[in-house]
Amino acid sequence: MKSIAKKIELTPPQILVIGFAAIILLGATLLSLPISSASGQPTLFIDALFTATSATCVTGLVVVDTGSHYSMFGQIVIISLIQVGGLGFMTMSTLFAFVLRKRISLKERLILQEAMNQGSMEGIVRLIRRVLVYSLTIEFVAAVIFSIRWSFDLGIAKGIYFGIFHAISFFNNAGFDLFGSVIAPFTSLTTYADDWIVNIVSMGLIILGGIGFVVMSDVVDYKKHKRLSLHSKVVLSATGLLIMVGAIVIFIFEFTNQKTLGSLNWSGKILASFFQSVSPRTAGANSVDIGAMRQASQFFIIILMFIGASPGSTGGGIKTTTFTTLIGAMIAMIRGKEDIVLFHYRLGKDRILKAITLTMIALFLVIFVTMLLTTTENQSFLKLLFEVTSAFGTVGLTMGVTPDLSFFGKIMISLTMFAGRLGPLTLAYALGPKAEKELYRYPEGKITIG
């Protein structure tokens, strides 16, 4: 019996994969029920599965409009999946353990370590406690501001409901919205392109949700320690630089495009440029029509979506730290340096190899799925590449492809969202054989590169 138990013992990555899959299936079942639909008719299971995957993987891609298709019950199911998926089901289960004063076991700490992408278990429970406090506090403050703002447009009751829903959705970088029920399906925040309150609060939520809880905790403790970790410095620098560069590029390319920025005043142009630069951090909301943007802007957004958010956050992508490591490696090689140095710290070779591995797996996944979809979907290559990258980066931006996906297309995009949320390496560790320690090393060989 002991040998059988040992054989079926699951590793932390496997538990994460199974846990997320179970939540998605439960969500899909609930969303397919007649009570979840605004019309009272059952939703096709494939559409419910796609929506549940998108919500749990905090992506935002939808085949049916959330605000107009789903009833309040269905919308509550979706926002619950977003909260659980964004913070992680293990984080939510830890919350219940705190409430019930239950001790966190060693196995649970190992899973939390894997879920939060941490190098060790030291302080993991304290970090989870902070994650819960920060998340609920930020969502509450944003919900109050949103509720007050939208109460003027929608009435007090609907304004409060919209405020709570969108605060949770945007902080978890999900991008789901309800404005299809009051404006038109799939409109997102296009009506509020020049609204300072909606834009600033939304961008604040997206950025805070995307920098990662470790960085957030580090910033809060700055007054006490008077220093930031290397990880926090890299994340904050890369995030700020990508947002600034993204806003400038989008502003330049779209300035004269009457279908996007061209019709807005100067403040609206600046706001919309920054919002479209922040949103590819894996948020998925948009204040201008993405499908109407110039191809140069669309391709640039694909790059931003592929990079994504930061480790230990609610976002996806290869992460800002991976991108920074690759850029550092390129600069070091060009300069003839042996080490990658960031903020006077040398990066270990294991970090560099992990960054290269993660990027290559992600690149192969995006290319492979895009190639498959070009044979099954009647869409242009750029639109499909945009859709797949959005799914992998758990972004949720689309050029209008999602509602027209075939059955096969919905399955492939769902699997891509799943892989993007868990991370290619976590998925590889979960599905691959258990690593064994090498007993010997081969002699070093040399090949010509370049």
CSV table of C-alpha atoms in Angstrom, one decimal:
chain,number,residue,atom,x,y,z
A,1,MET,CA,0.0,0.0,0.0
A,2,LYS,CA,2.8,2.4,0.8
A,3,SER,CA,4.5,1.8,-2.5
A,4,ILE,CA,1.2,2.5,-4.3
A,5,ALA,CA,0.6,5.7,-2.3
A,6,LYS,CA,4.2,6.8,-3.2
A,7,LYS,CA,3.5,6.2,-6.9
A,8,ILE,CA,0.4,8.4,-7.0
A,9,GLU,CA,1.9,11.1,-4.8
A,10,LEU,CA,1.6,14.4,-6.7
A,11,THR,CA,4.2,17.1,-7.0
A,12,PRO,CA,3.4,20.7,-6.3
A,13,PRO,CA,3.3,21.6,-10.1
A,14,GLN,CA,0.9,18.6,-10.7
A,15,ILE,CA,-1.4,19.8,-7.9
A,16,LEU,CA,-1.5,23.3,-9.4
A,17,VAL,CA,-2.4,21.9,-12.8
A,18,ILE,CA,-5.1,19.6,-11.5
A,19,GLY,CA,-6.4,22.3,-9.1
A,20,PHE,CA,-6.8,24.9,-11.9
A,21,ALA,CA,-8.3,22.3,-14.2
A,22,ALA,CA,-10.9,21.3,-11.6
A,23,ILE,CA,-11.9,24.9,-10.9
A,24,ILE,CA,-12.3,25.5,-14.7
A,25,LEU,CA,-14.5,22.4,-15.1
A,26,LEU,CA,-16.7,23.5,-12.1
A,27,GLY,CA,-17.0,27.0,-13.5
A,28,ALA,CA,-17.8,25.7,-17.0
A,29,THR,CA,-20.6,23.5,-15.6
A,30,LEU,CA,-22.1,26.4,-13.6
A,31,LEU,CA,-21.9,28.8,-16.6
A,32,SER,CA,-23.6,26.3,-18.9
A,33,LEU,CA,-26.7,26.2,-16.7
A,34,PRO,CA,-29.8,28.1,-17.8
A,35,ILE,CA,-29.6,30.2,-14.6
A,36,SER,CA,-26.3,31.6,-15.8
A,37,SER,CA,-27.7,32.9,-19.0
A,38,ALA,CA,-29.6,36.2,-19.3
A,39,SER,CA,-32.0,34.6,-21.8
A,40,GLY,CA,-32.7,31.6,-19.5
A,41,GLN,CA,-31.3,29.2,-22.1
A,42,PRO,CA,-28.4,26.9,-21.4
A,43,THR,CA,-25.0,28.1,-22.9
A,44,LEU,CA,-23.1,25.7,-25.2
A,45,PHE,CA,-20.6,23.8,-23.0
A,46,ILE,CA,-17.7,24.7,-25.2
A,47,ASP,CA,-18.5,28.4,-24.8
A,48,ALA,CA,-19.0,28.0,-21.1
A,49,LEU,CA,-15.7,26.1,-20.9
A,50,PHE,CA,-13.9,28.8,-22.9
A,51,THR,CA,-15.3,31.5,-20.6
A,52,ALA,CA,-14.4,29.6,-17.5
A,53,THR,CA,-10.9,29.0,-18.7
A,54,SER,CA,-10.5,32.7,-19.6
A,55,ALA,CA,-11.8,33.8,-16.2
A,56,THR,CA,-9.8,31.3,-14.1
A,57,CYS,CA,-6.7,32.1,-16.2
A,58,VAL,CA,-7.5,35.8,-15.8
A,59,THR,CA,-7.3,36.4,-19.6
A,60,GLY,CA,-10.5,38.2,-20.7
A,61,LEU,CA,-11.0,36.6,-24.2
A,62,VAL,CA,-14.7,35.9,-24.6
A,63,VAL,CA,-16.8,34.2,-27.3
A,64,VAL,CA,-20.0,35.8,-25.9
A,65,ASP,CA,-20.3,39.2,-24.4
A,66,THR,CA,-20.2,39.0,-20.6
A,67,GLY,CA,-22.5,41.9,-19.8
A,68,SER,CA,-25.3,41.0,-22.2
A,69,HIS,CA,-25.1,37.2,-22.4
A,70,TYR,CA,-24.8,36.2,-18.8
A,71,SER,CA,-27.2,36.8,-15.9
A,72,MET,CA,-26.2,38.2,-12.6
A,73,PHE,CA,-25.6,34.7,-11.3
A,74,GLY,CA,-23.4,33.9,-14.3
A,75,GLN,CA,-21.5,37.2,-13.8
A,76,ILE,CA,-20.9,36.4,-10.1
A,77,VAL,CA,-19.6,32.9,-11.1
A,78,ILE,CA,-17.2,34.7,-13.6
A,79,ILE,CA,-15.9,37.2,-11.1
A,80,SER,CA,-15.4,34.5,-8.5
A,81,LEU,CA,-13.4,32.5,-11.0
A,82,ILE,CA,-11.3,35.6,-11.7
A,83,GLN,CA,-10.6,36.2,-8.0
A,84,VAL,CA,-9.7,32.6,-7.4
A,85,GLY,CA,-7.6,32.3,-10.6
A,86,GLY,CA,-5.9,35.7,-10.1
A,87,LEU,CA,-4.8,35.1,-6.5
A,88,GLY,CA,-4.5,31.3,-7.0
A,89,PHE,CA,-6.7,28.6,-5.5
A,90,MET,CA,-4.0,27.8,-2.9
A,91,THR,CA,-3.9,31.4,-1.8
A,92,MET,CA,-7.7,31.3,-1.4
A,93,SER,CA,-7.6,28.0,0.5
A,94,THR,CA,-4.9,29.5,2.8
A,95,LEU,CA,-7.4,32.4,3.5
A,96,PHE,CA,-9.9,29.8,4.7
A,97,ALA,CA,-7.2,28.1,6.8
A,98,PHE,CA,-6.5,31.5,8.4
A,99,VAL,CA,-10.1,32.0,9.2
A,100,LEU,CA,-10.5,28.5,10.7
A,101,ARG,CA,-7.1,28.9,12.5
A,102,LYS,CA,-5.8,25.8,10.7
A,103,ARG,CA,-2.1,25.1,10.5
A,104,ILE,CA,-0.4,25.4,7.1
A,105,SER,CA,1.3,22.0,6.4
A,106,LEU,CA,4.7,21.5,4.8
A,107,LYS,CA,3.1,20.2,1.6
A,108,GLU,CA,0.8,23.2,1.4
A,109,ARG,CA,3.8,25.5,1.8
A,110,LEU,CA,5.6,23.8,-1.0
A,111,ILE,CA,2.6,24.3,-3.3
A,112,LEU,CA,2.4,27.9,-2.2
A,113,GLN,CA,6.1,28.3,-3.0
A,114,GLU,CA,5.4,26.9,-6.5
A,115,ALA,CA,2.3,29.0,-7.0
A,116,MET,CA,4.0,32.2,-6.0
A,117,ASN,CA,7.2,31.3,-8.0
A,118,GLN,CA,9.4,31.7,-5.0
A,119,GLY,CA,12.9,30.3,-4.6
A,120,SER,CA,12.3,29.0,-1.0
A,121,MET,CA,9.6,28.4,1.6
A,122,GLU,CA,11.0,31.0,4.0
A,123,GLY,CA,8.4,33.6,4.9
A,124,ILE,CA,5.9,32.1,2.3
A,125,VAL,CA,2.9,32.2,4.8
A,126,ARG,CA,3.7,35.7,5.8
A,127,LEU,CA,3.8,36.7,2.1
A,128,ILE,CA,0.4,35.0,1.4
A,129,ARG,CA,-1.1,36.9,4.3
A,130,ARG,CA,0.2,40.1,2.8
A,131,VAL,CA,-1.1,39.1,-0.6
A,132,LEU,CA,-4.6,38.8,0.8
A,133,VAL,CA,-4.5,42.1,2.7
A,134,TYR,CA,-3.0,44.1,-0.2
A,135,SER,CA,-5.4,42.6,-2.8
A,136,LEU,CA,-8.6,43.1,-0.8
A,137,THR,CA,-7.6,46.6,0.3
A,138,ILE,CA,-6.7,47.7,-3.3
A,139,GLU,CA,-9.8,46.2,-4.7
A,140,PHE,CA,-12.0,47.8,-2.1
A,141,VAL,CA,-10.5,51.3,-2.6
A,142,ALA,CA,-10.8,51.0,-6.4
A,143,ALA,CA,-14.4,49.6,-6.1
A,144,VAL,CA,-15.4,52.7,-4.1
A,145,ILE,CA,-14.0,55.1,-6.6
A,146,PHE,CA,-15.5,53.2,-9.6
A,147,SER,CA,-18.9,53.0,-7.8
A,148,ILE,CA,-19.0,56.7,-7.2
A,149,ARG,CA,-18.0,57.5,-10.8
A,150,TRP,CA,-20.4,55.1,-12.5
A,151,SER,CA,-23.3,55.9,-10.1
A,152,PHE,CA,-23.6,59.2,-12.1
A,153,ASP,CA,-24.1,57.2,-15.4
A,154,LEU,CA,-25.8,54.0,-14.3
A,155,GLY,CA,-27.6,54.8,-11.0
A,156,ILE,CA,-26.4,53.9,-7.5
A,157,ALA,CA,-27.2,50.1,-7.4
A,158,LYS,CA,-25.7,49.3,-10.9
A,159,GLY,CA,-22.8,51.7,-10.3
A,160,ILE,CA,-21.8,49.9,-7.1
A,161,TYR,CA,-22.2,46.5,-8.8
A,162,PHE,CA,-20.1,47.6,-11.8
A,163,GLY,CA,-17.5,49.2,-9.4
A,164,ILE,CA,-17.0,45.9,-7.5
A,165,PHE,CA,-16.9,43.8,-10.7
A,166,HIS,CA,-14.4,45.9,-12.6
A,167,ALA,CA,-12.2,46.5,-9.6
A,168,ILE,CA,-11.7,42.8,-9.1
A,169,SER,CA,-11.4,42.2,-12.9
A,170,PHE,CA,-8.8,44.8,-13.5
A,171,PHE,CA,-6.7,44.2,-10.4
A,172,ASN,CA,-6.5,40.5,-11.4
A,173,ASN,CA,-5.6,41.6,-14.9
A,174,ALA,CA,-8.6,39.7,-16.3
A,175,GLY,CA,-10.1,42.4,-18.6
A,176,PHE,CA,-13.7,41.2,-18.3
A,177,ASP,CA,-16.3,44.0,-18.4
A,178,LEU,CA,-20.0,44.4,-18.2
A,179,PHE,CA,-20.5,47.4,-20.5
A,180,GLY,CA,-22.0,45.2,-23.2
A,181,SER,CA,-25.2,45.4,-21.2
A,182,VAL,CA,-25.4,49.2,-21.2
A,183,ILE,CA,-23.6,50.3,-24.4
A,184,ALA,CA,-23.0,47.6,-27.0
A,185,PRO,CA,-21.4,44.1,-26.9
A,186,PHE,CA,-17.6,43.9,-26.8
A,187,THR,CA,-17.2,47.7,-26.3
A,188,SER,CA,-14.9,47.4,-23.2
A,189,LEU,CA,-13.9,51.0,-22.0
A,190,THR,CA,-14.1,52.7,-25.4
A,191,THR,CA,-16.8,55.1,-24.1
A,192,TYR,CA,-14.4,56.3,-21.4
A,193,ALA,CA,-11.3,56.8,-23.6
A,194,ASP,CA,-10.9,60.4,-22.3
A,195,ASP,CA,-12.2,59.9,-18.8
A,196,TRP,CA,-9.4,60.6,-16.3
A,197,ILE,CA,-10.9,58.9,-13.3
A,198,VAL,CA,-11.7,55.6,-15.1
A,199,ASN,CA,-8.4,55.6,-16.9
A,200,ILE,CA,-6.1,56.4,-14.0
A,201,VAL,CA,-7.8,54.0,-11.6
A,202,SER,CA,-7.9,51.2,-14.2
A,203,MET,CA,-4.2,51.6,-15.1
A,204,GLY,CA,-3.3,51.8,-11.4
A,205,LEU,CA,-5.1,48.5,-10.8
A,206,ILE,CA,-3.5,46.8,-13.8
A,207,ILE,CA,0.0,47.9,-12.9
A,208,LEU,CA,-0.4,47.0,-9.2
A,209,GLY,CA,-1.8,43.6,-10.1
A,210,GLY,CA,1.0,43.1,-12.7
A,211,ILE,CA,4.2,44.0,-10.8
A,212,GLY,CA,3.8,41.0,-8.4
A,213,PHE,CA,3.0,40.7,-4.7
A,214,VAL,CA,6.7,40.3,-3.7
A,215,VAL,CA,7.5,43.7,-5.2
A,216,MET,CA,4.4,45.2,-3.6
A,217,SER,CA,5.6,43.9,-0.2
A,218,ASP,CA,9.1,45.1,-0.8
A,219,VAL,CA,7.9,48.7,-1.7
A,220,VAL,CA,5.7,48.8,1.5
A,221,ASP,CA,8.7,47.8,3.6
A,222,TYR,CA,11.0,50.3,1.9
A,223,LYS,CA,10.7,52.8,4.8
A,224,LYS,CA,11.8,50.2,7.3
A,225,HIS,CA,14.7,48.7,5.3
A,226,LYS,CA,15.7,51.7,3.1
A,227,ARG,CA,16.4,49.4,0.2
A,228,LEU,CA,14.8,47.3,-2.5
A,229,SER,CA,15.7,43.8,-3.6
A,230,LEU,CA,17.3,43.3,-7.0
A,231,HIS,CA,14.1,41.6,-8.2
A,232,SER,CA,12.0,44.7,-7.3
A,233,LYS,CA,14.4,47.0,-8.9
A,234,VAL,CA,14.4,45.0,-12.2
A,235,VAL,CA,10.6,44.7,-12.2
A,236,LEU,CA,9.9,48.3,-11.4
A,237,SER,CA,12.5,49.6,-13.9
A,238,ALA,CA,11.3,47.2,-16.7
A,239,THR,CA,7.7,47.9,-16.1
A,240,GLY,CA,8.1,51.7,-16.1
A,241,LEU,CA,10.3,51.6,-19.2
A,242,LEU,CA,8.0,49.3,-21.2
A,243,ILE,CA,4.9,51.4,-20.3
A,244,MET,CA,6.7,54.7,-21.3
A,245,VAL,CA,8.1,53.3,-24.6
A,246,GLY,CA,4.8,51.6,-25.4
A,247,ALA,CA,2.8,54.8,-24.9
A,248,ILE,CA,5.2,56.8,-27.1
A,249,VAL,CA,5.2,54.2,-29.9
A,250,ILE,CA,1.4,53.9,-29.9
A,251,PHE,CA,1.0,57.7,-29.7
A,252,ILE,CA,3.3,58.2,-32.8
A,253,PHE,CA,1.7,55.4,-34.9
A,254,GLU,CA,-2.0,56.2,-34.0
A,255,PHE,CA,-1.8,60.0,-33.7
A,256,THR,CA,-3.5,60.6,-37.1
A,257,ASN,CA,-5.7,57.4,-37.1
A,258,GLN,CA,-9.2,58.8,-37.0
A,259,LYS,CA,-10.6,55.4,-35.9
A,260,THR,CA,-8.4,55.4,-32.7
A,261,LEU,CA,-6.5,58.4,-31.3
A,262,GLY,CA,-7.2,60.8,-34.2
A,263,SER,CA,-10.7,61.7,-33.1
A,264,LEU,CA,-9.7,62.4,-29.5
A,265,ASN,CA,-8.4,65.7,-28.0
A,266,TRP,CA,-4.8,66.0,-26.7
A,267,SER,CA,-5.5,64.7,-23.2
A,268,GLY,CA,-7.6,61.9,-24.7
A,269,LYS,CA,-4.7,60.9,-27.0
A,270,ILE,CA,-2.2,60.8,-24.1
A,271,LEU,CA,-4.6,58.9,-21.9
A,272,ALA,CA,-5.5,56.3,-24.6
A,273,SER,CA,-1.8,55.9,-25.6
A,274,PHE,CA,-0.9,55.1,-22.0
A,275,PHE,CA,-3.9,52.9,-21.5
A,276,GLN,CA,-3.1,50.8,-24.6
A,277,SER,CA,0.5,50.5,-23.4
A,278,VAL,CA,-0.5,49.4,-19.9
A,279,SER,CA,-3.2,47.0,-20.9
A,280,PRO,CA,-0.9,44.5,-22.7
A,281,ARG,CA,0.7,44.0,-19.3
A,282,THR,CA,-2.0,41.2,-19.4
A,283,ALA,CA,-5.1,43.2,-18.5
A,284,GLY,CA,-7.2,42.9,-21.6
A,285,ALA,CA,-9.3,46.0,-21.3
A,286,ASN,CA,-9.1,48.6,-24.1
A,287,SER,CA,-10.2,52.2,-24.6
A,288,VAL,CA,-9.9,52.3,-28.4
A,289,ASP,CA,-10.8,49.7,-31.0
A,290,ILE,CA,-7.8,47.4,-31.2
A,291,GLY,CA,-8.9,46.0,-34.6
A,292,ALA,CA,-8.9,49.6,-36.1
A,293,MET,CA,-5.3,50.3,-35.1
A,294,ARG,CA,-2.5,50.3,-37.7
A,295,GLN,CA,-0.7,47.0,-38.2
A,296,ALA,CA,2.5,48.5,-36.8
A,297,SER,CA,0.7,49.3,-33.5
A,298,GLN,CA,-0.9,45.8,-33.5
A,299,PHE,CA,2.4,44.1,-34.0
A,300,PHE,CA,4.0,46.2,-31.3
A,301,ILE,CA,1.2,45.2,-28.9
A,302,ILE,CA,1.9,41.6,-29.7
A,303,ILE,CA,5.5,42.1,-28.4
A,304,LEU,CA,4.2,43.8,-25.2
A,305,MET,CA,1.7,40.9,-24.6
A,306,PHE,CA,4.4,38.3,-25.1
A,307,ILE,CA,6.6,40.0,-22.5
A,308,GLY,CA,3.6,40.3,-20.1
A,309,ALA,CA,3.6,41.1,-16.4
A,310,SER,CA,6.1,40.2,-13.6
A,311,PRO,CA,6.7,37.0,-11.6
A,312,GLY,CA,4.3,36.2,-8.7
A,313,SER,CA,1.6,38.5,-10.1
A,314,THR,CA,-1.8,38.0,-11.5
A,315,GLY,CA,-0.5,38.3,-15.1
A,316,GLY,CA,1.1,36.0,-17.7
A,317,GLY,CA,3.7,36.3,-20.5
A,318,ILE,CA,7.4,35.4,-20.2
A,319,LYS,CA,7.6,38.1,-17.5
A,320,THR,CA,9.6,41.3,-17.3
A,321,THR,CA,12.5,39.7,-15.4
A,322,THR,CA,12.9,37.1,-18.2
A,323,PHE,CA,12.9,39.9,-20.8
A,324,THR,CA,15.4,41.9,-18.9
A,325,THR,CA,17.7,38.9,-18.4
A,326,LEU,CA,17.7,38.3,-22.2
A,327,ILE,CA,18.4,41.9,-23.0
A,328,GLY,CA,21.2,41.8,-20.4
A,329,ALA,CA,22.7,38.7,-22.0
A,330,MET,CA,22.6,40.4,-25.4
A,331,ILE,CA,24.3,43.5,-24.1
A,332,ALA,CA,26.9,41.5,-22.2
A,333,MET,CA,27.7,39.4,-25.3
A,334,ILE,CA,28.0,42.5,-27.6
A,335,ARG,CA,30.4,44.1,-25.0
A,336,GLY,CA,32.4,41.0,-24.7
A,337,LYS,CA,31.6,40.6,-21.0
A,338,GLU,CA,31.3,37.2,-19.3
A,339,ASP,CA,28.7,38.2,-16.7
A,340,ILE,CA,25.2,39.8,-16.9
A,341,VAL,CA,25.3,42.6,-14.3
A,342,LEU,CA,22.1,44.3,-13.2
A,343,PHE,CA,22.2,47.1,-10.5
A,344,HIS,CA,25.7,45.9,-9.5
A,345,TYR,CA,24.6,42.3,-9.1
A,346,ARG,CA,25.8,39.4,-11.2
A,347,LEU,CA,23.1,37.0,-12.4
A,348,GLY,CA,23.8,33.2,-11.9
A,349,LYS,CA,24.0,31.0,-15.0
A,350,ASP,CA,20.9,29.0,-13.8
A,351,ARG,CA,18.8,32.2,-14.1
A,352,ILE,CA,20.0,32.8,-17.6
A,353,LEU,CA,19.3,29.3,-18.7
A,354,LYS,CA,15.9,29.4,-17.2
A,355,ALA,CA,15.1,32.7,-19.0
A,356,ILE,CA,16.2,31.2,-22.3
A,357,THR,CA,14.3,28.0,-21.8
A,358,LEU,CA,11.1,29.8,-20.8
A,359,THR,CA,11.3,32.1,-23.7
A,360,MET,CA,11.9,29.3,-26.3
A,361,ILE,CA,9.1,27.2,-24.9
A,362,ALA,CA,6.8,30.2,-25.0
A,363,LEU,CA,7.9,31.1,-28.5
A,364,PHE,CA,7.4,27.5,-29.8
A,365,LEU,CA,4.0,27.3,-28.2
A,366,VAL,CA,2.8,30.6,-29.8
A,367,ILE,CA,4.2,29.7,-33.2
A,368,PHE,CA,2.8,26.1,-33.1
A,369,VAL,CA,-0.8,27.2,-32.1
A,370,THR,CA,-0.7,30.0,-34.6
A,371,MET,CA,0.3,27.6,-37.4
A,372,LEU,CA,-2.5,25.2,-36.5
A,373,LEU,CA,-5.1,28.0,-36.4
A,374,THR,CA,-4.1,29.3,-39.8
A,375,THR,CA,-5.3,26.0,-41.2
A,376,THR,CA,-8.7,25.9,-39.3
A,377,GLU,CA,-9.7,29.6,-39.0
A,378,ASN,CA,-10.7,31.9,-41.8
A,379,GLN,CA,-8.7,34.9,-40.4
A,380,SER,CA,-5.5,36.7,-41.4
A,381,PHE,CA,-2.2,35.6,-40.0
A,382,LEU,CA,-1.7,38.8,-37.9
A,383,LYS,CA,-5.1,38.5,-36.3
A,384,LEU,CA,-4.4,34.9,-35.3
A,385,LEU,CA,-0.9,35.7,-34.0
A,386,PHE,CA,-2.4,38.5,-32.0
A,387,GLU,CA,-5.1,36.2,-30.6
A,388,VAL,CA,-2.7,33.4,-29.7
A,389,THR,CA,-0.2,35.8,-28.1
A,390,SER,CA,-3.0,37.4,-26.1
A,391,ALA,CA,-4.1,34.0,-24.9
A,392,PHE,CA,-0.6,32.9,-23.9
A,393,GLY,CA,0.1,36.2,-22.1
A,394,THR,CA,-3.4,35.9,-20.5
A,395,VAL,CA,-4.0,39.4,-21.8
A,396,GLY,CA,-7.5,39.3,-23.3
A,397,LEU,CA,-7.1,41.9,-26.1
A,398,THR,CA,-8.5,40.8,-29.5
A,399,MET,CA,-8.8,42.0,-33.0
A,400,GLY,CA,-12.3,40.6,-33.2
A,401,VAL,CA,-11.4,37.0,-33.8
A,402,THR,CA,-12.6,35.3,-30.6
A,403,PRO,CA,-16.4,35.2,-31.2
A,404,ASP,CA,-15.8,33.6,-34.7
A,405,LEU,CA,-13.5,30.8,-33.5
A,406,SER,CA,-14.3,27.3,-34.6
A,407,PHE,CA,-14.7,24.5,-32.1
A,408,PHE,CA,-11.1,23.4,-32.6
A,409,GLY,CA,-10.0,27.1,-32.3
A,410,LYS,CA,-11.8,27.5,-29.0
A,411,ILE,CA,-10.1,24.4,-27.6
A,412,MET,CA,-6.6,25.5,-28.8
A,413,ILE,CA,-7.0,29.0,-27.4
A,414,SER,CA,-8.3,27.6,-24.1
A,415,LEU,CA,-5.3,25.3,-23.8
A,416,THR,CA,-3.0,28.2,-24.6
A,417,MET,CA,-4.6,30.3,-21.9
A,418,PHE,CA,-4.2,27.5,-19.4
A,419,ALA,CA,-0.5,27.1,-20.3
A,420,GLY,CA,0.0,30.9,-20.1
A,421,ARG,CA,-1.5,31.2,-16.6
A,422,LEU,CA,0.3,28.2,-15.1
A,423,GLY,CA,3.5,29.0,-16.9
A,424,PRO,CA,5.3,26.8,-19.5
A,425,LEU,CA,7.9,25.6,-17.1
A,426,THR,CA,5.3,24.7,-14.4
A,427,LEU,CA,3.3,22.8,-17.0
A,428,ALA,CA,6.5,21.0,-18.3
A,429,TYR,CA,7.5,20.0,-14.7
A,430,ALA,CA,3.9,18.7,-14.1
A,431,LEU,CA,3.7,16.7,-17.3
A,432,GLY,CA,7.3,15.6,-17.6
A,433,PRO,CA,9.1,12.8,-15.8
A,434,LYS,CA,10.6,13.4,-12.4
A,435,ALA,CA,14.1,14.9,-12.7
A,436,GLU,CA,16.9,12.6,-11.6
A,437,LYS,CA,20.3,13.8,-10.4
A,438,GLU,CA,23.0,13.2,-13.0
A,439,LEU,CA,25.8,10.9,-11.8
A,440,TYR,CA,28.3,12.0,-14.4
A,441,ARG,CA,29.1,14.9,-16.8
A,442,TYR,CA,30.2,14.6,-20.4
A,443,PRO,CA,33.4,16.3,-21.6
A,444,GLU,CA,33.0,19.8,-22.9
A,445,GLY,CA,32.7,20.3,-26.6
A,446,LYS,CA,32.8,23.4,-28.8
A,447,ILE,CA,30.6,24.4,-31.7
A,448,THR,CA,30.6,27.6,-33.9
A,449,ILE,CA,27.8,30.1,-33.0
A,450,GLY,CA,26.8,32.9,-35.4
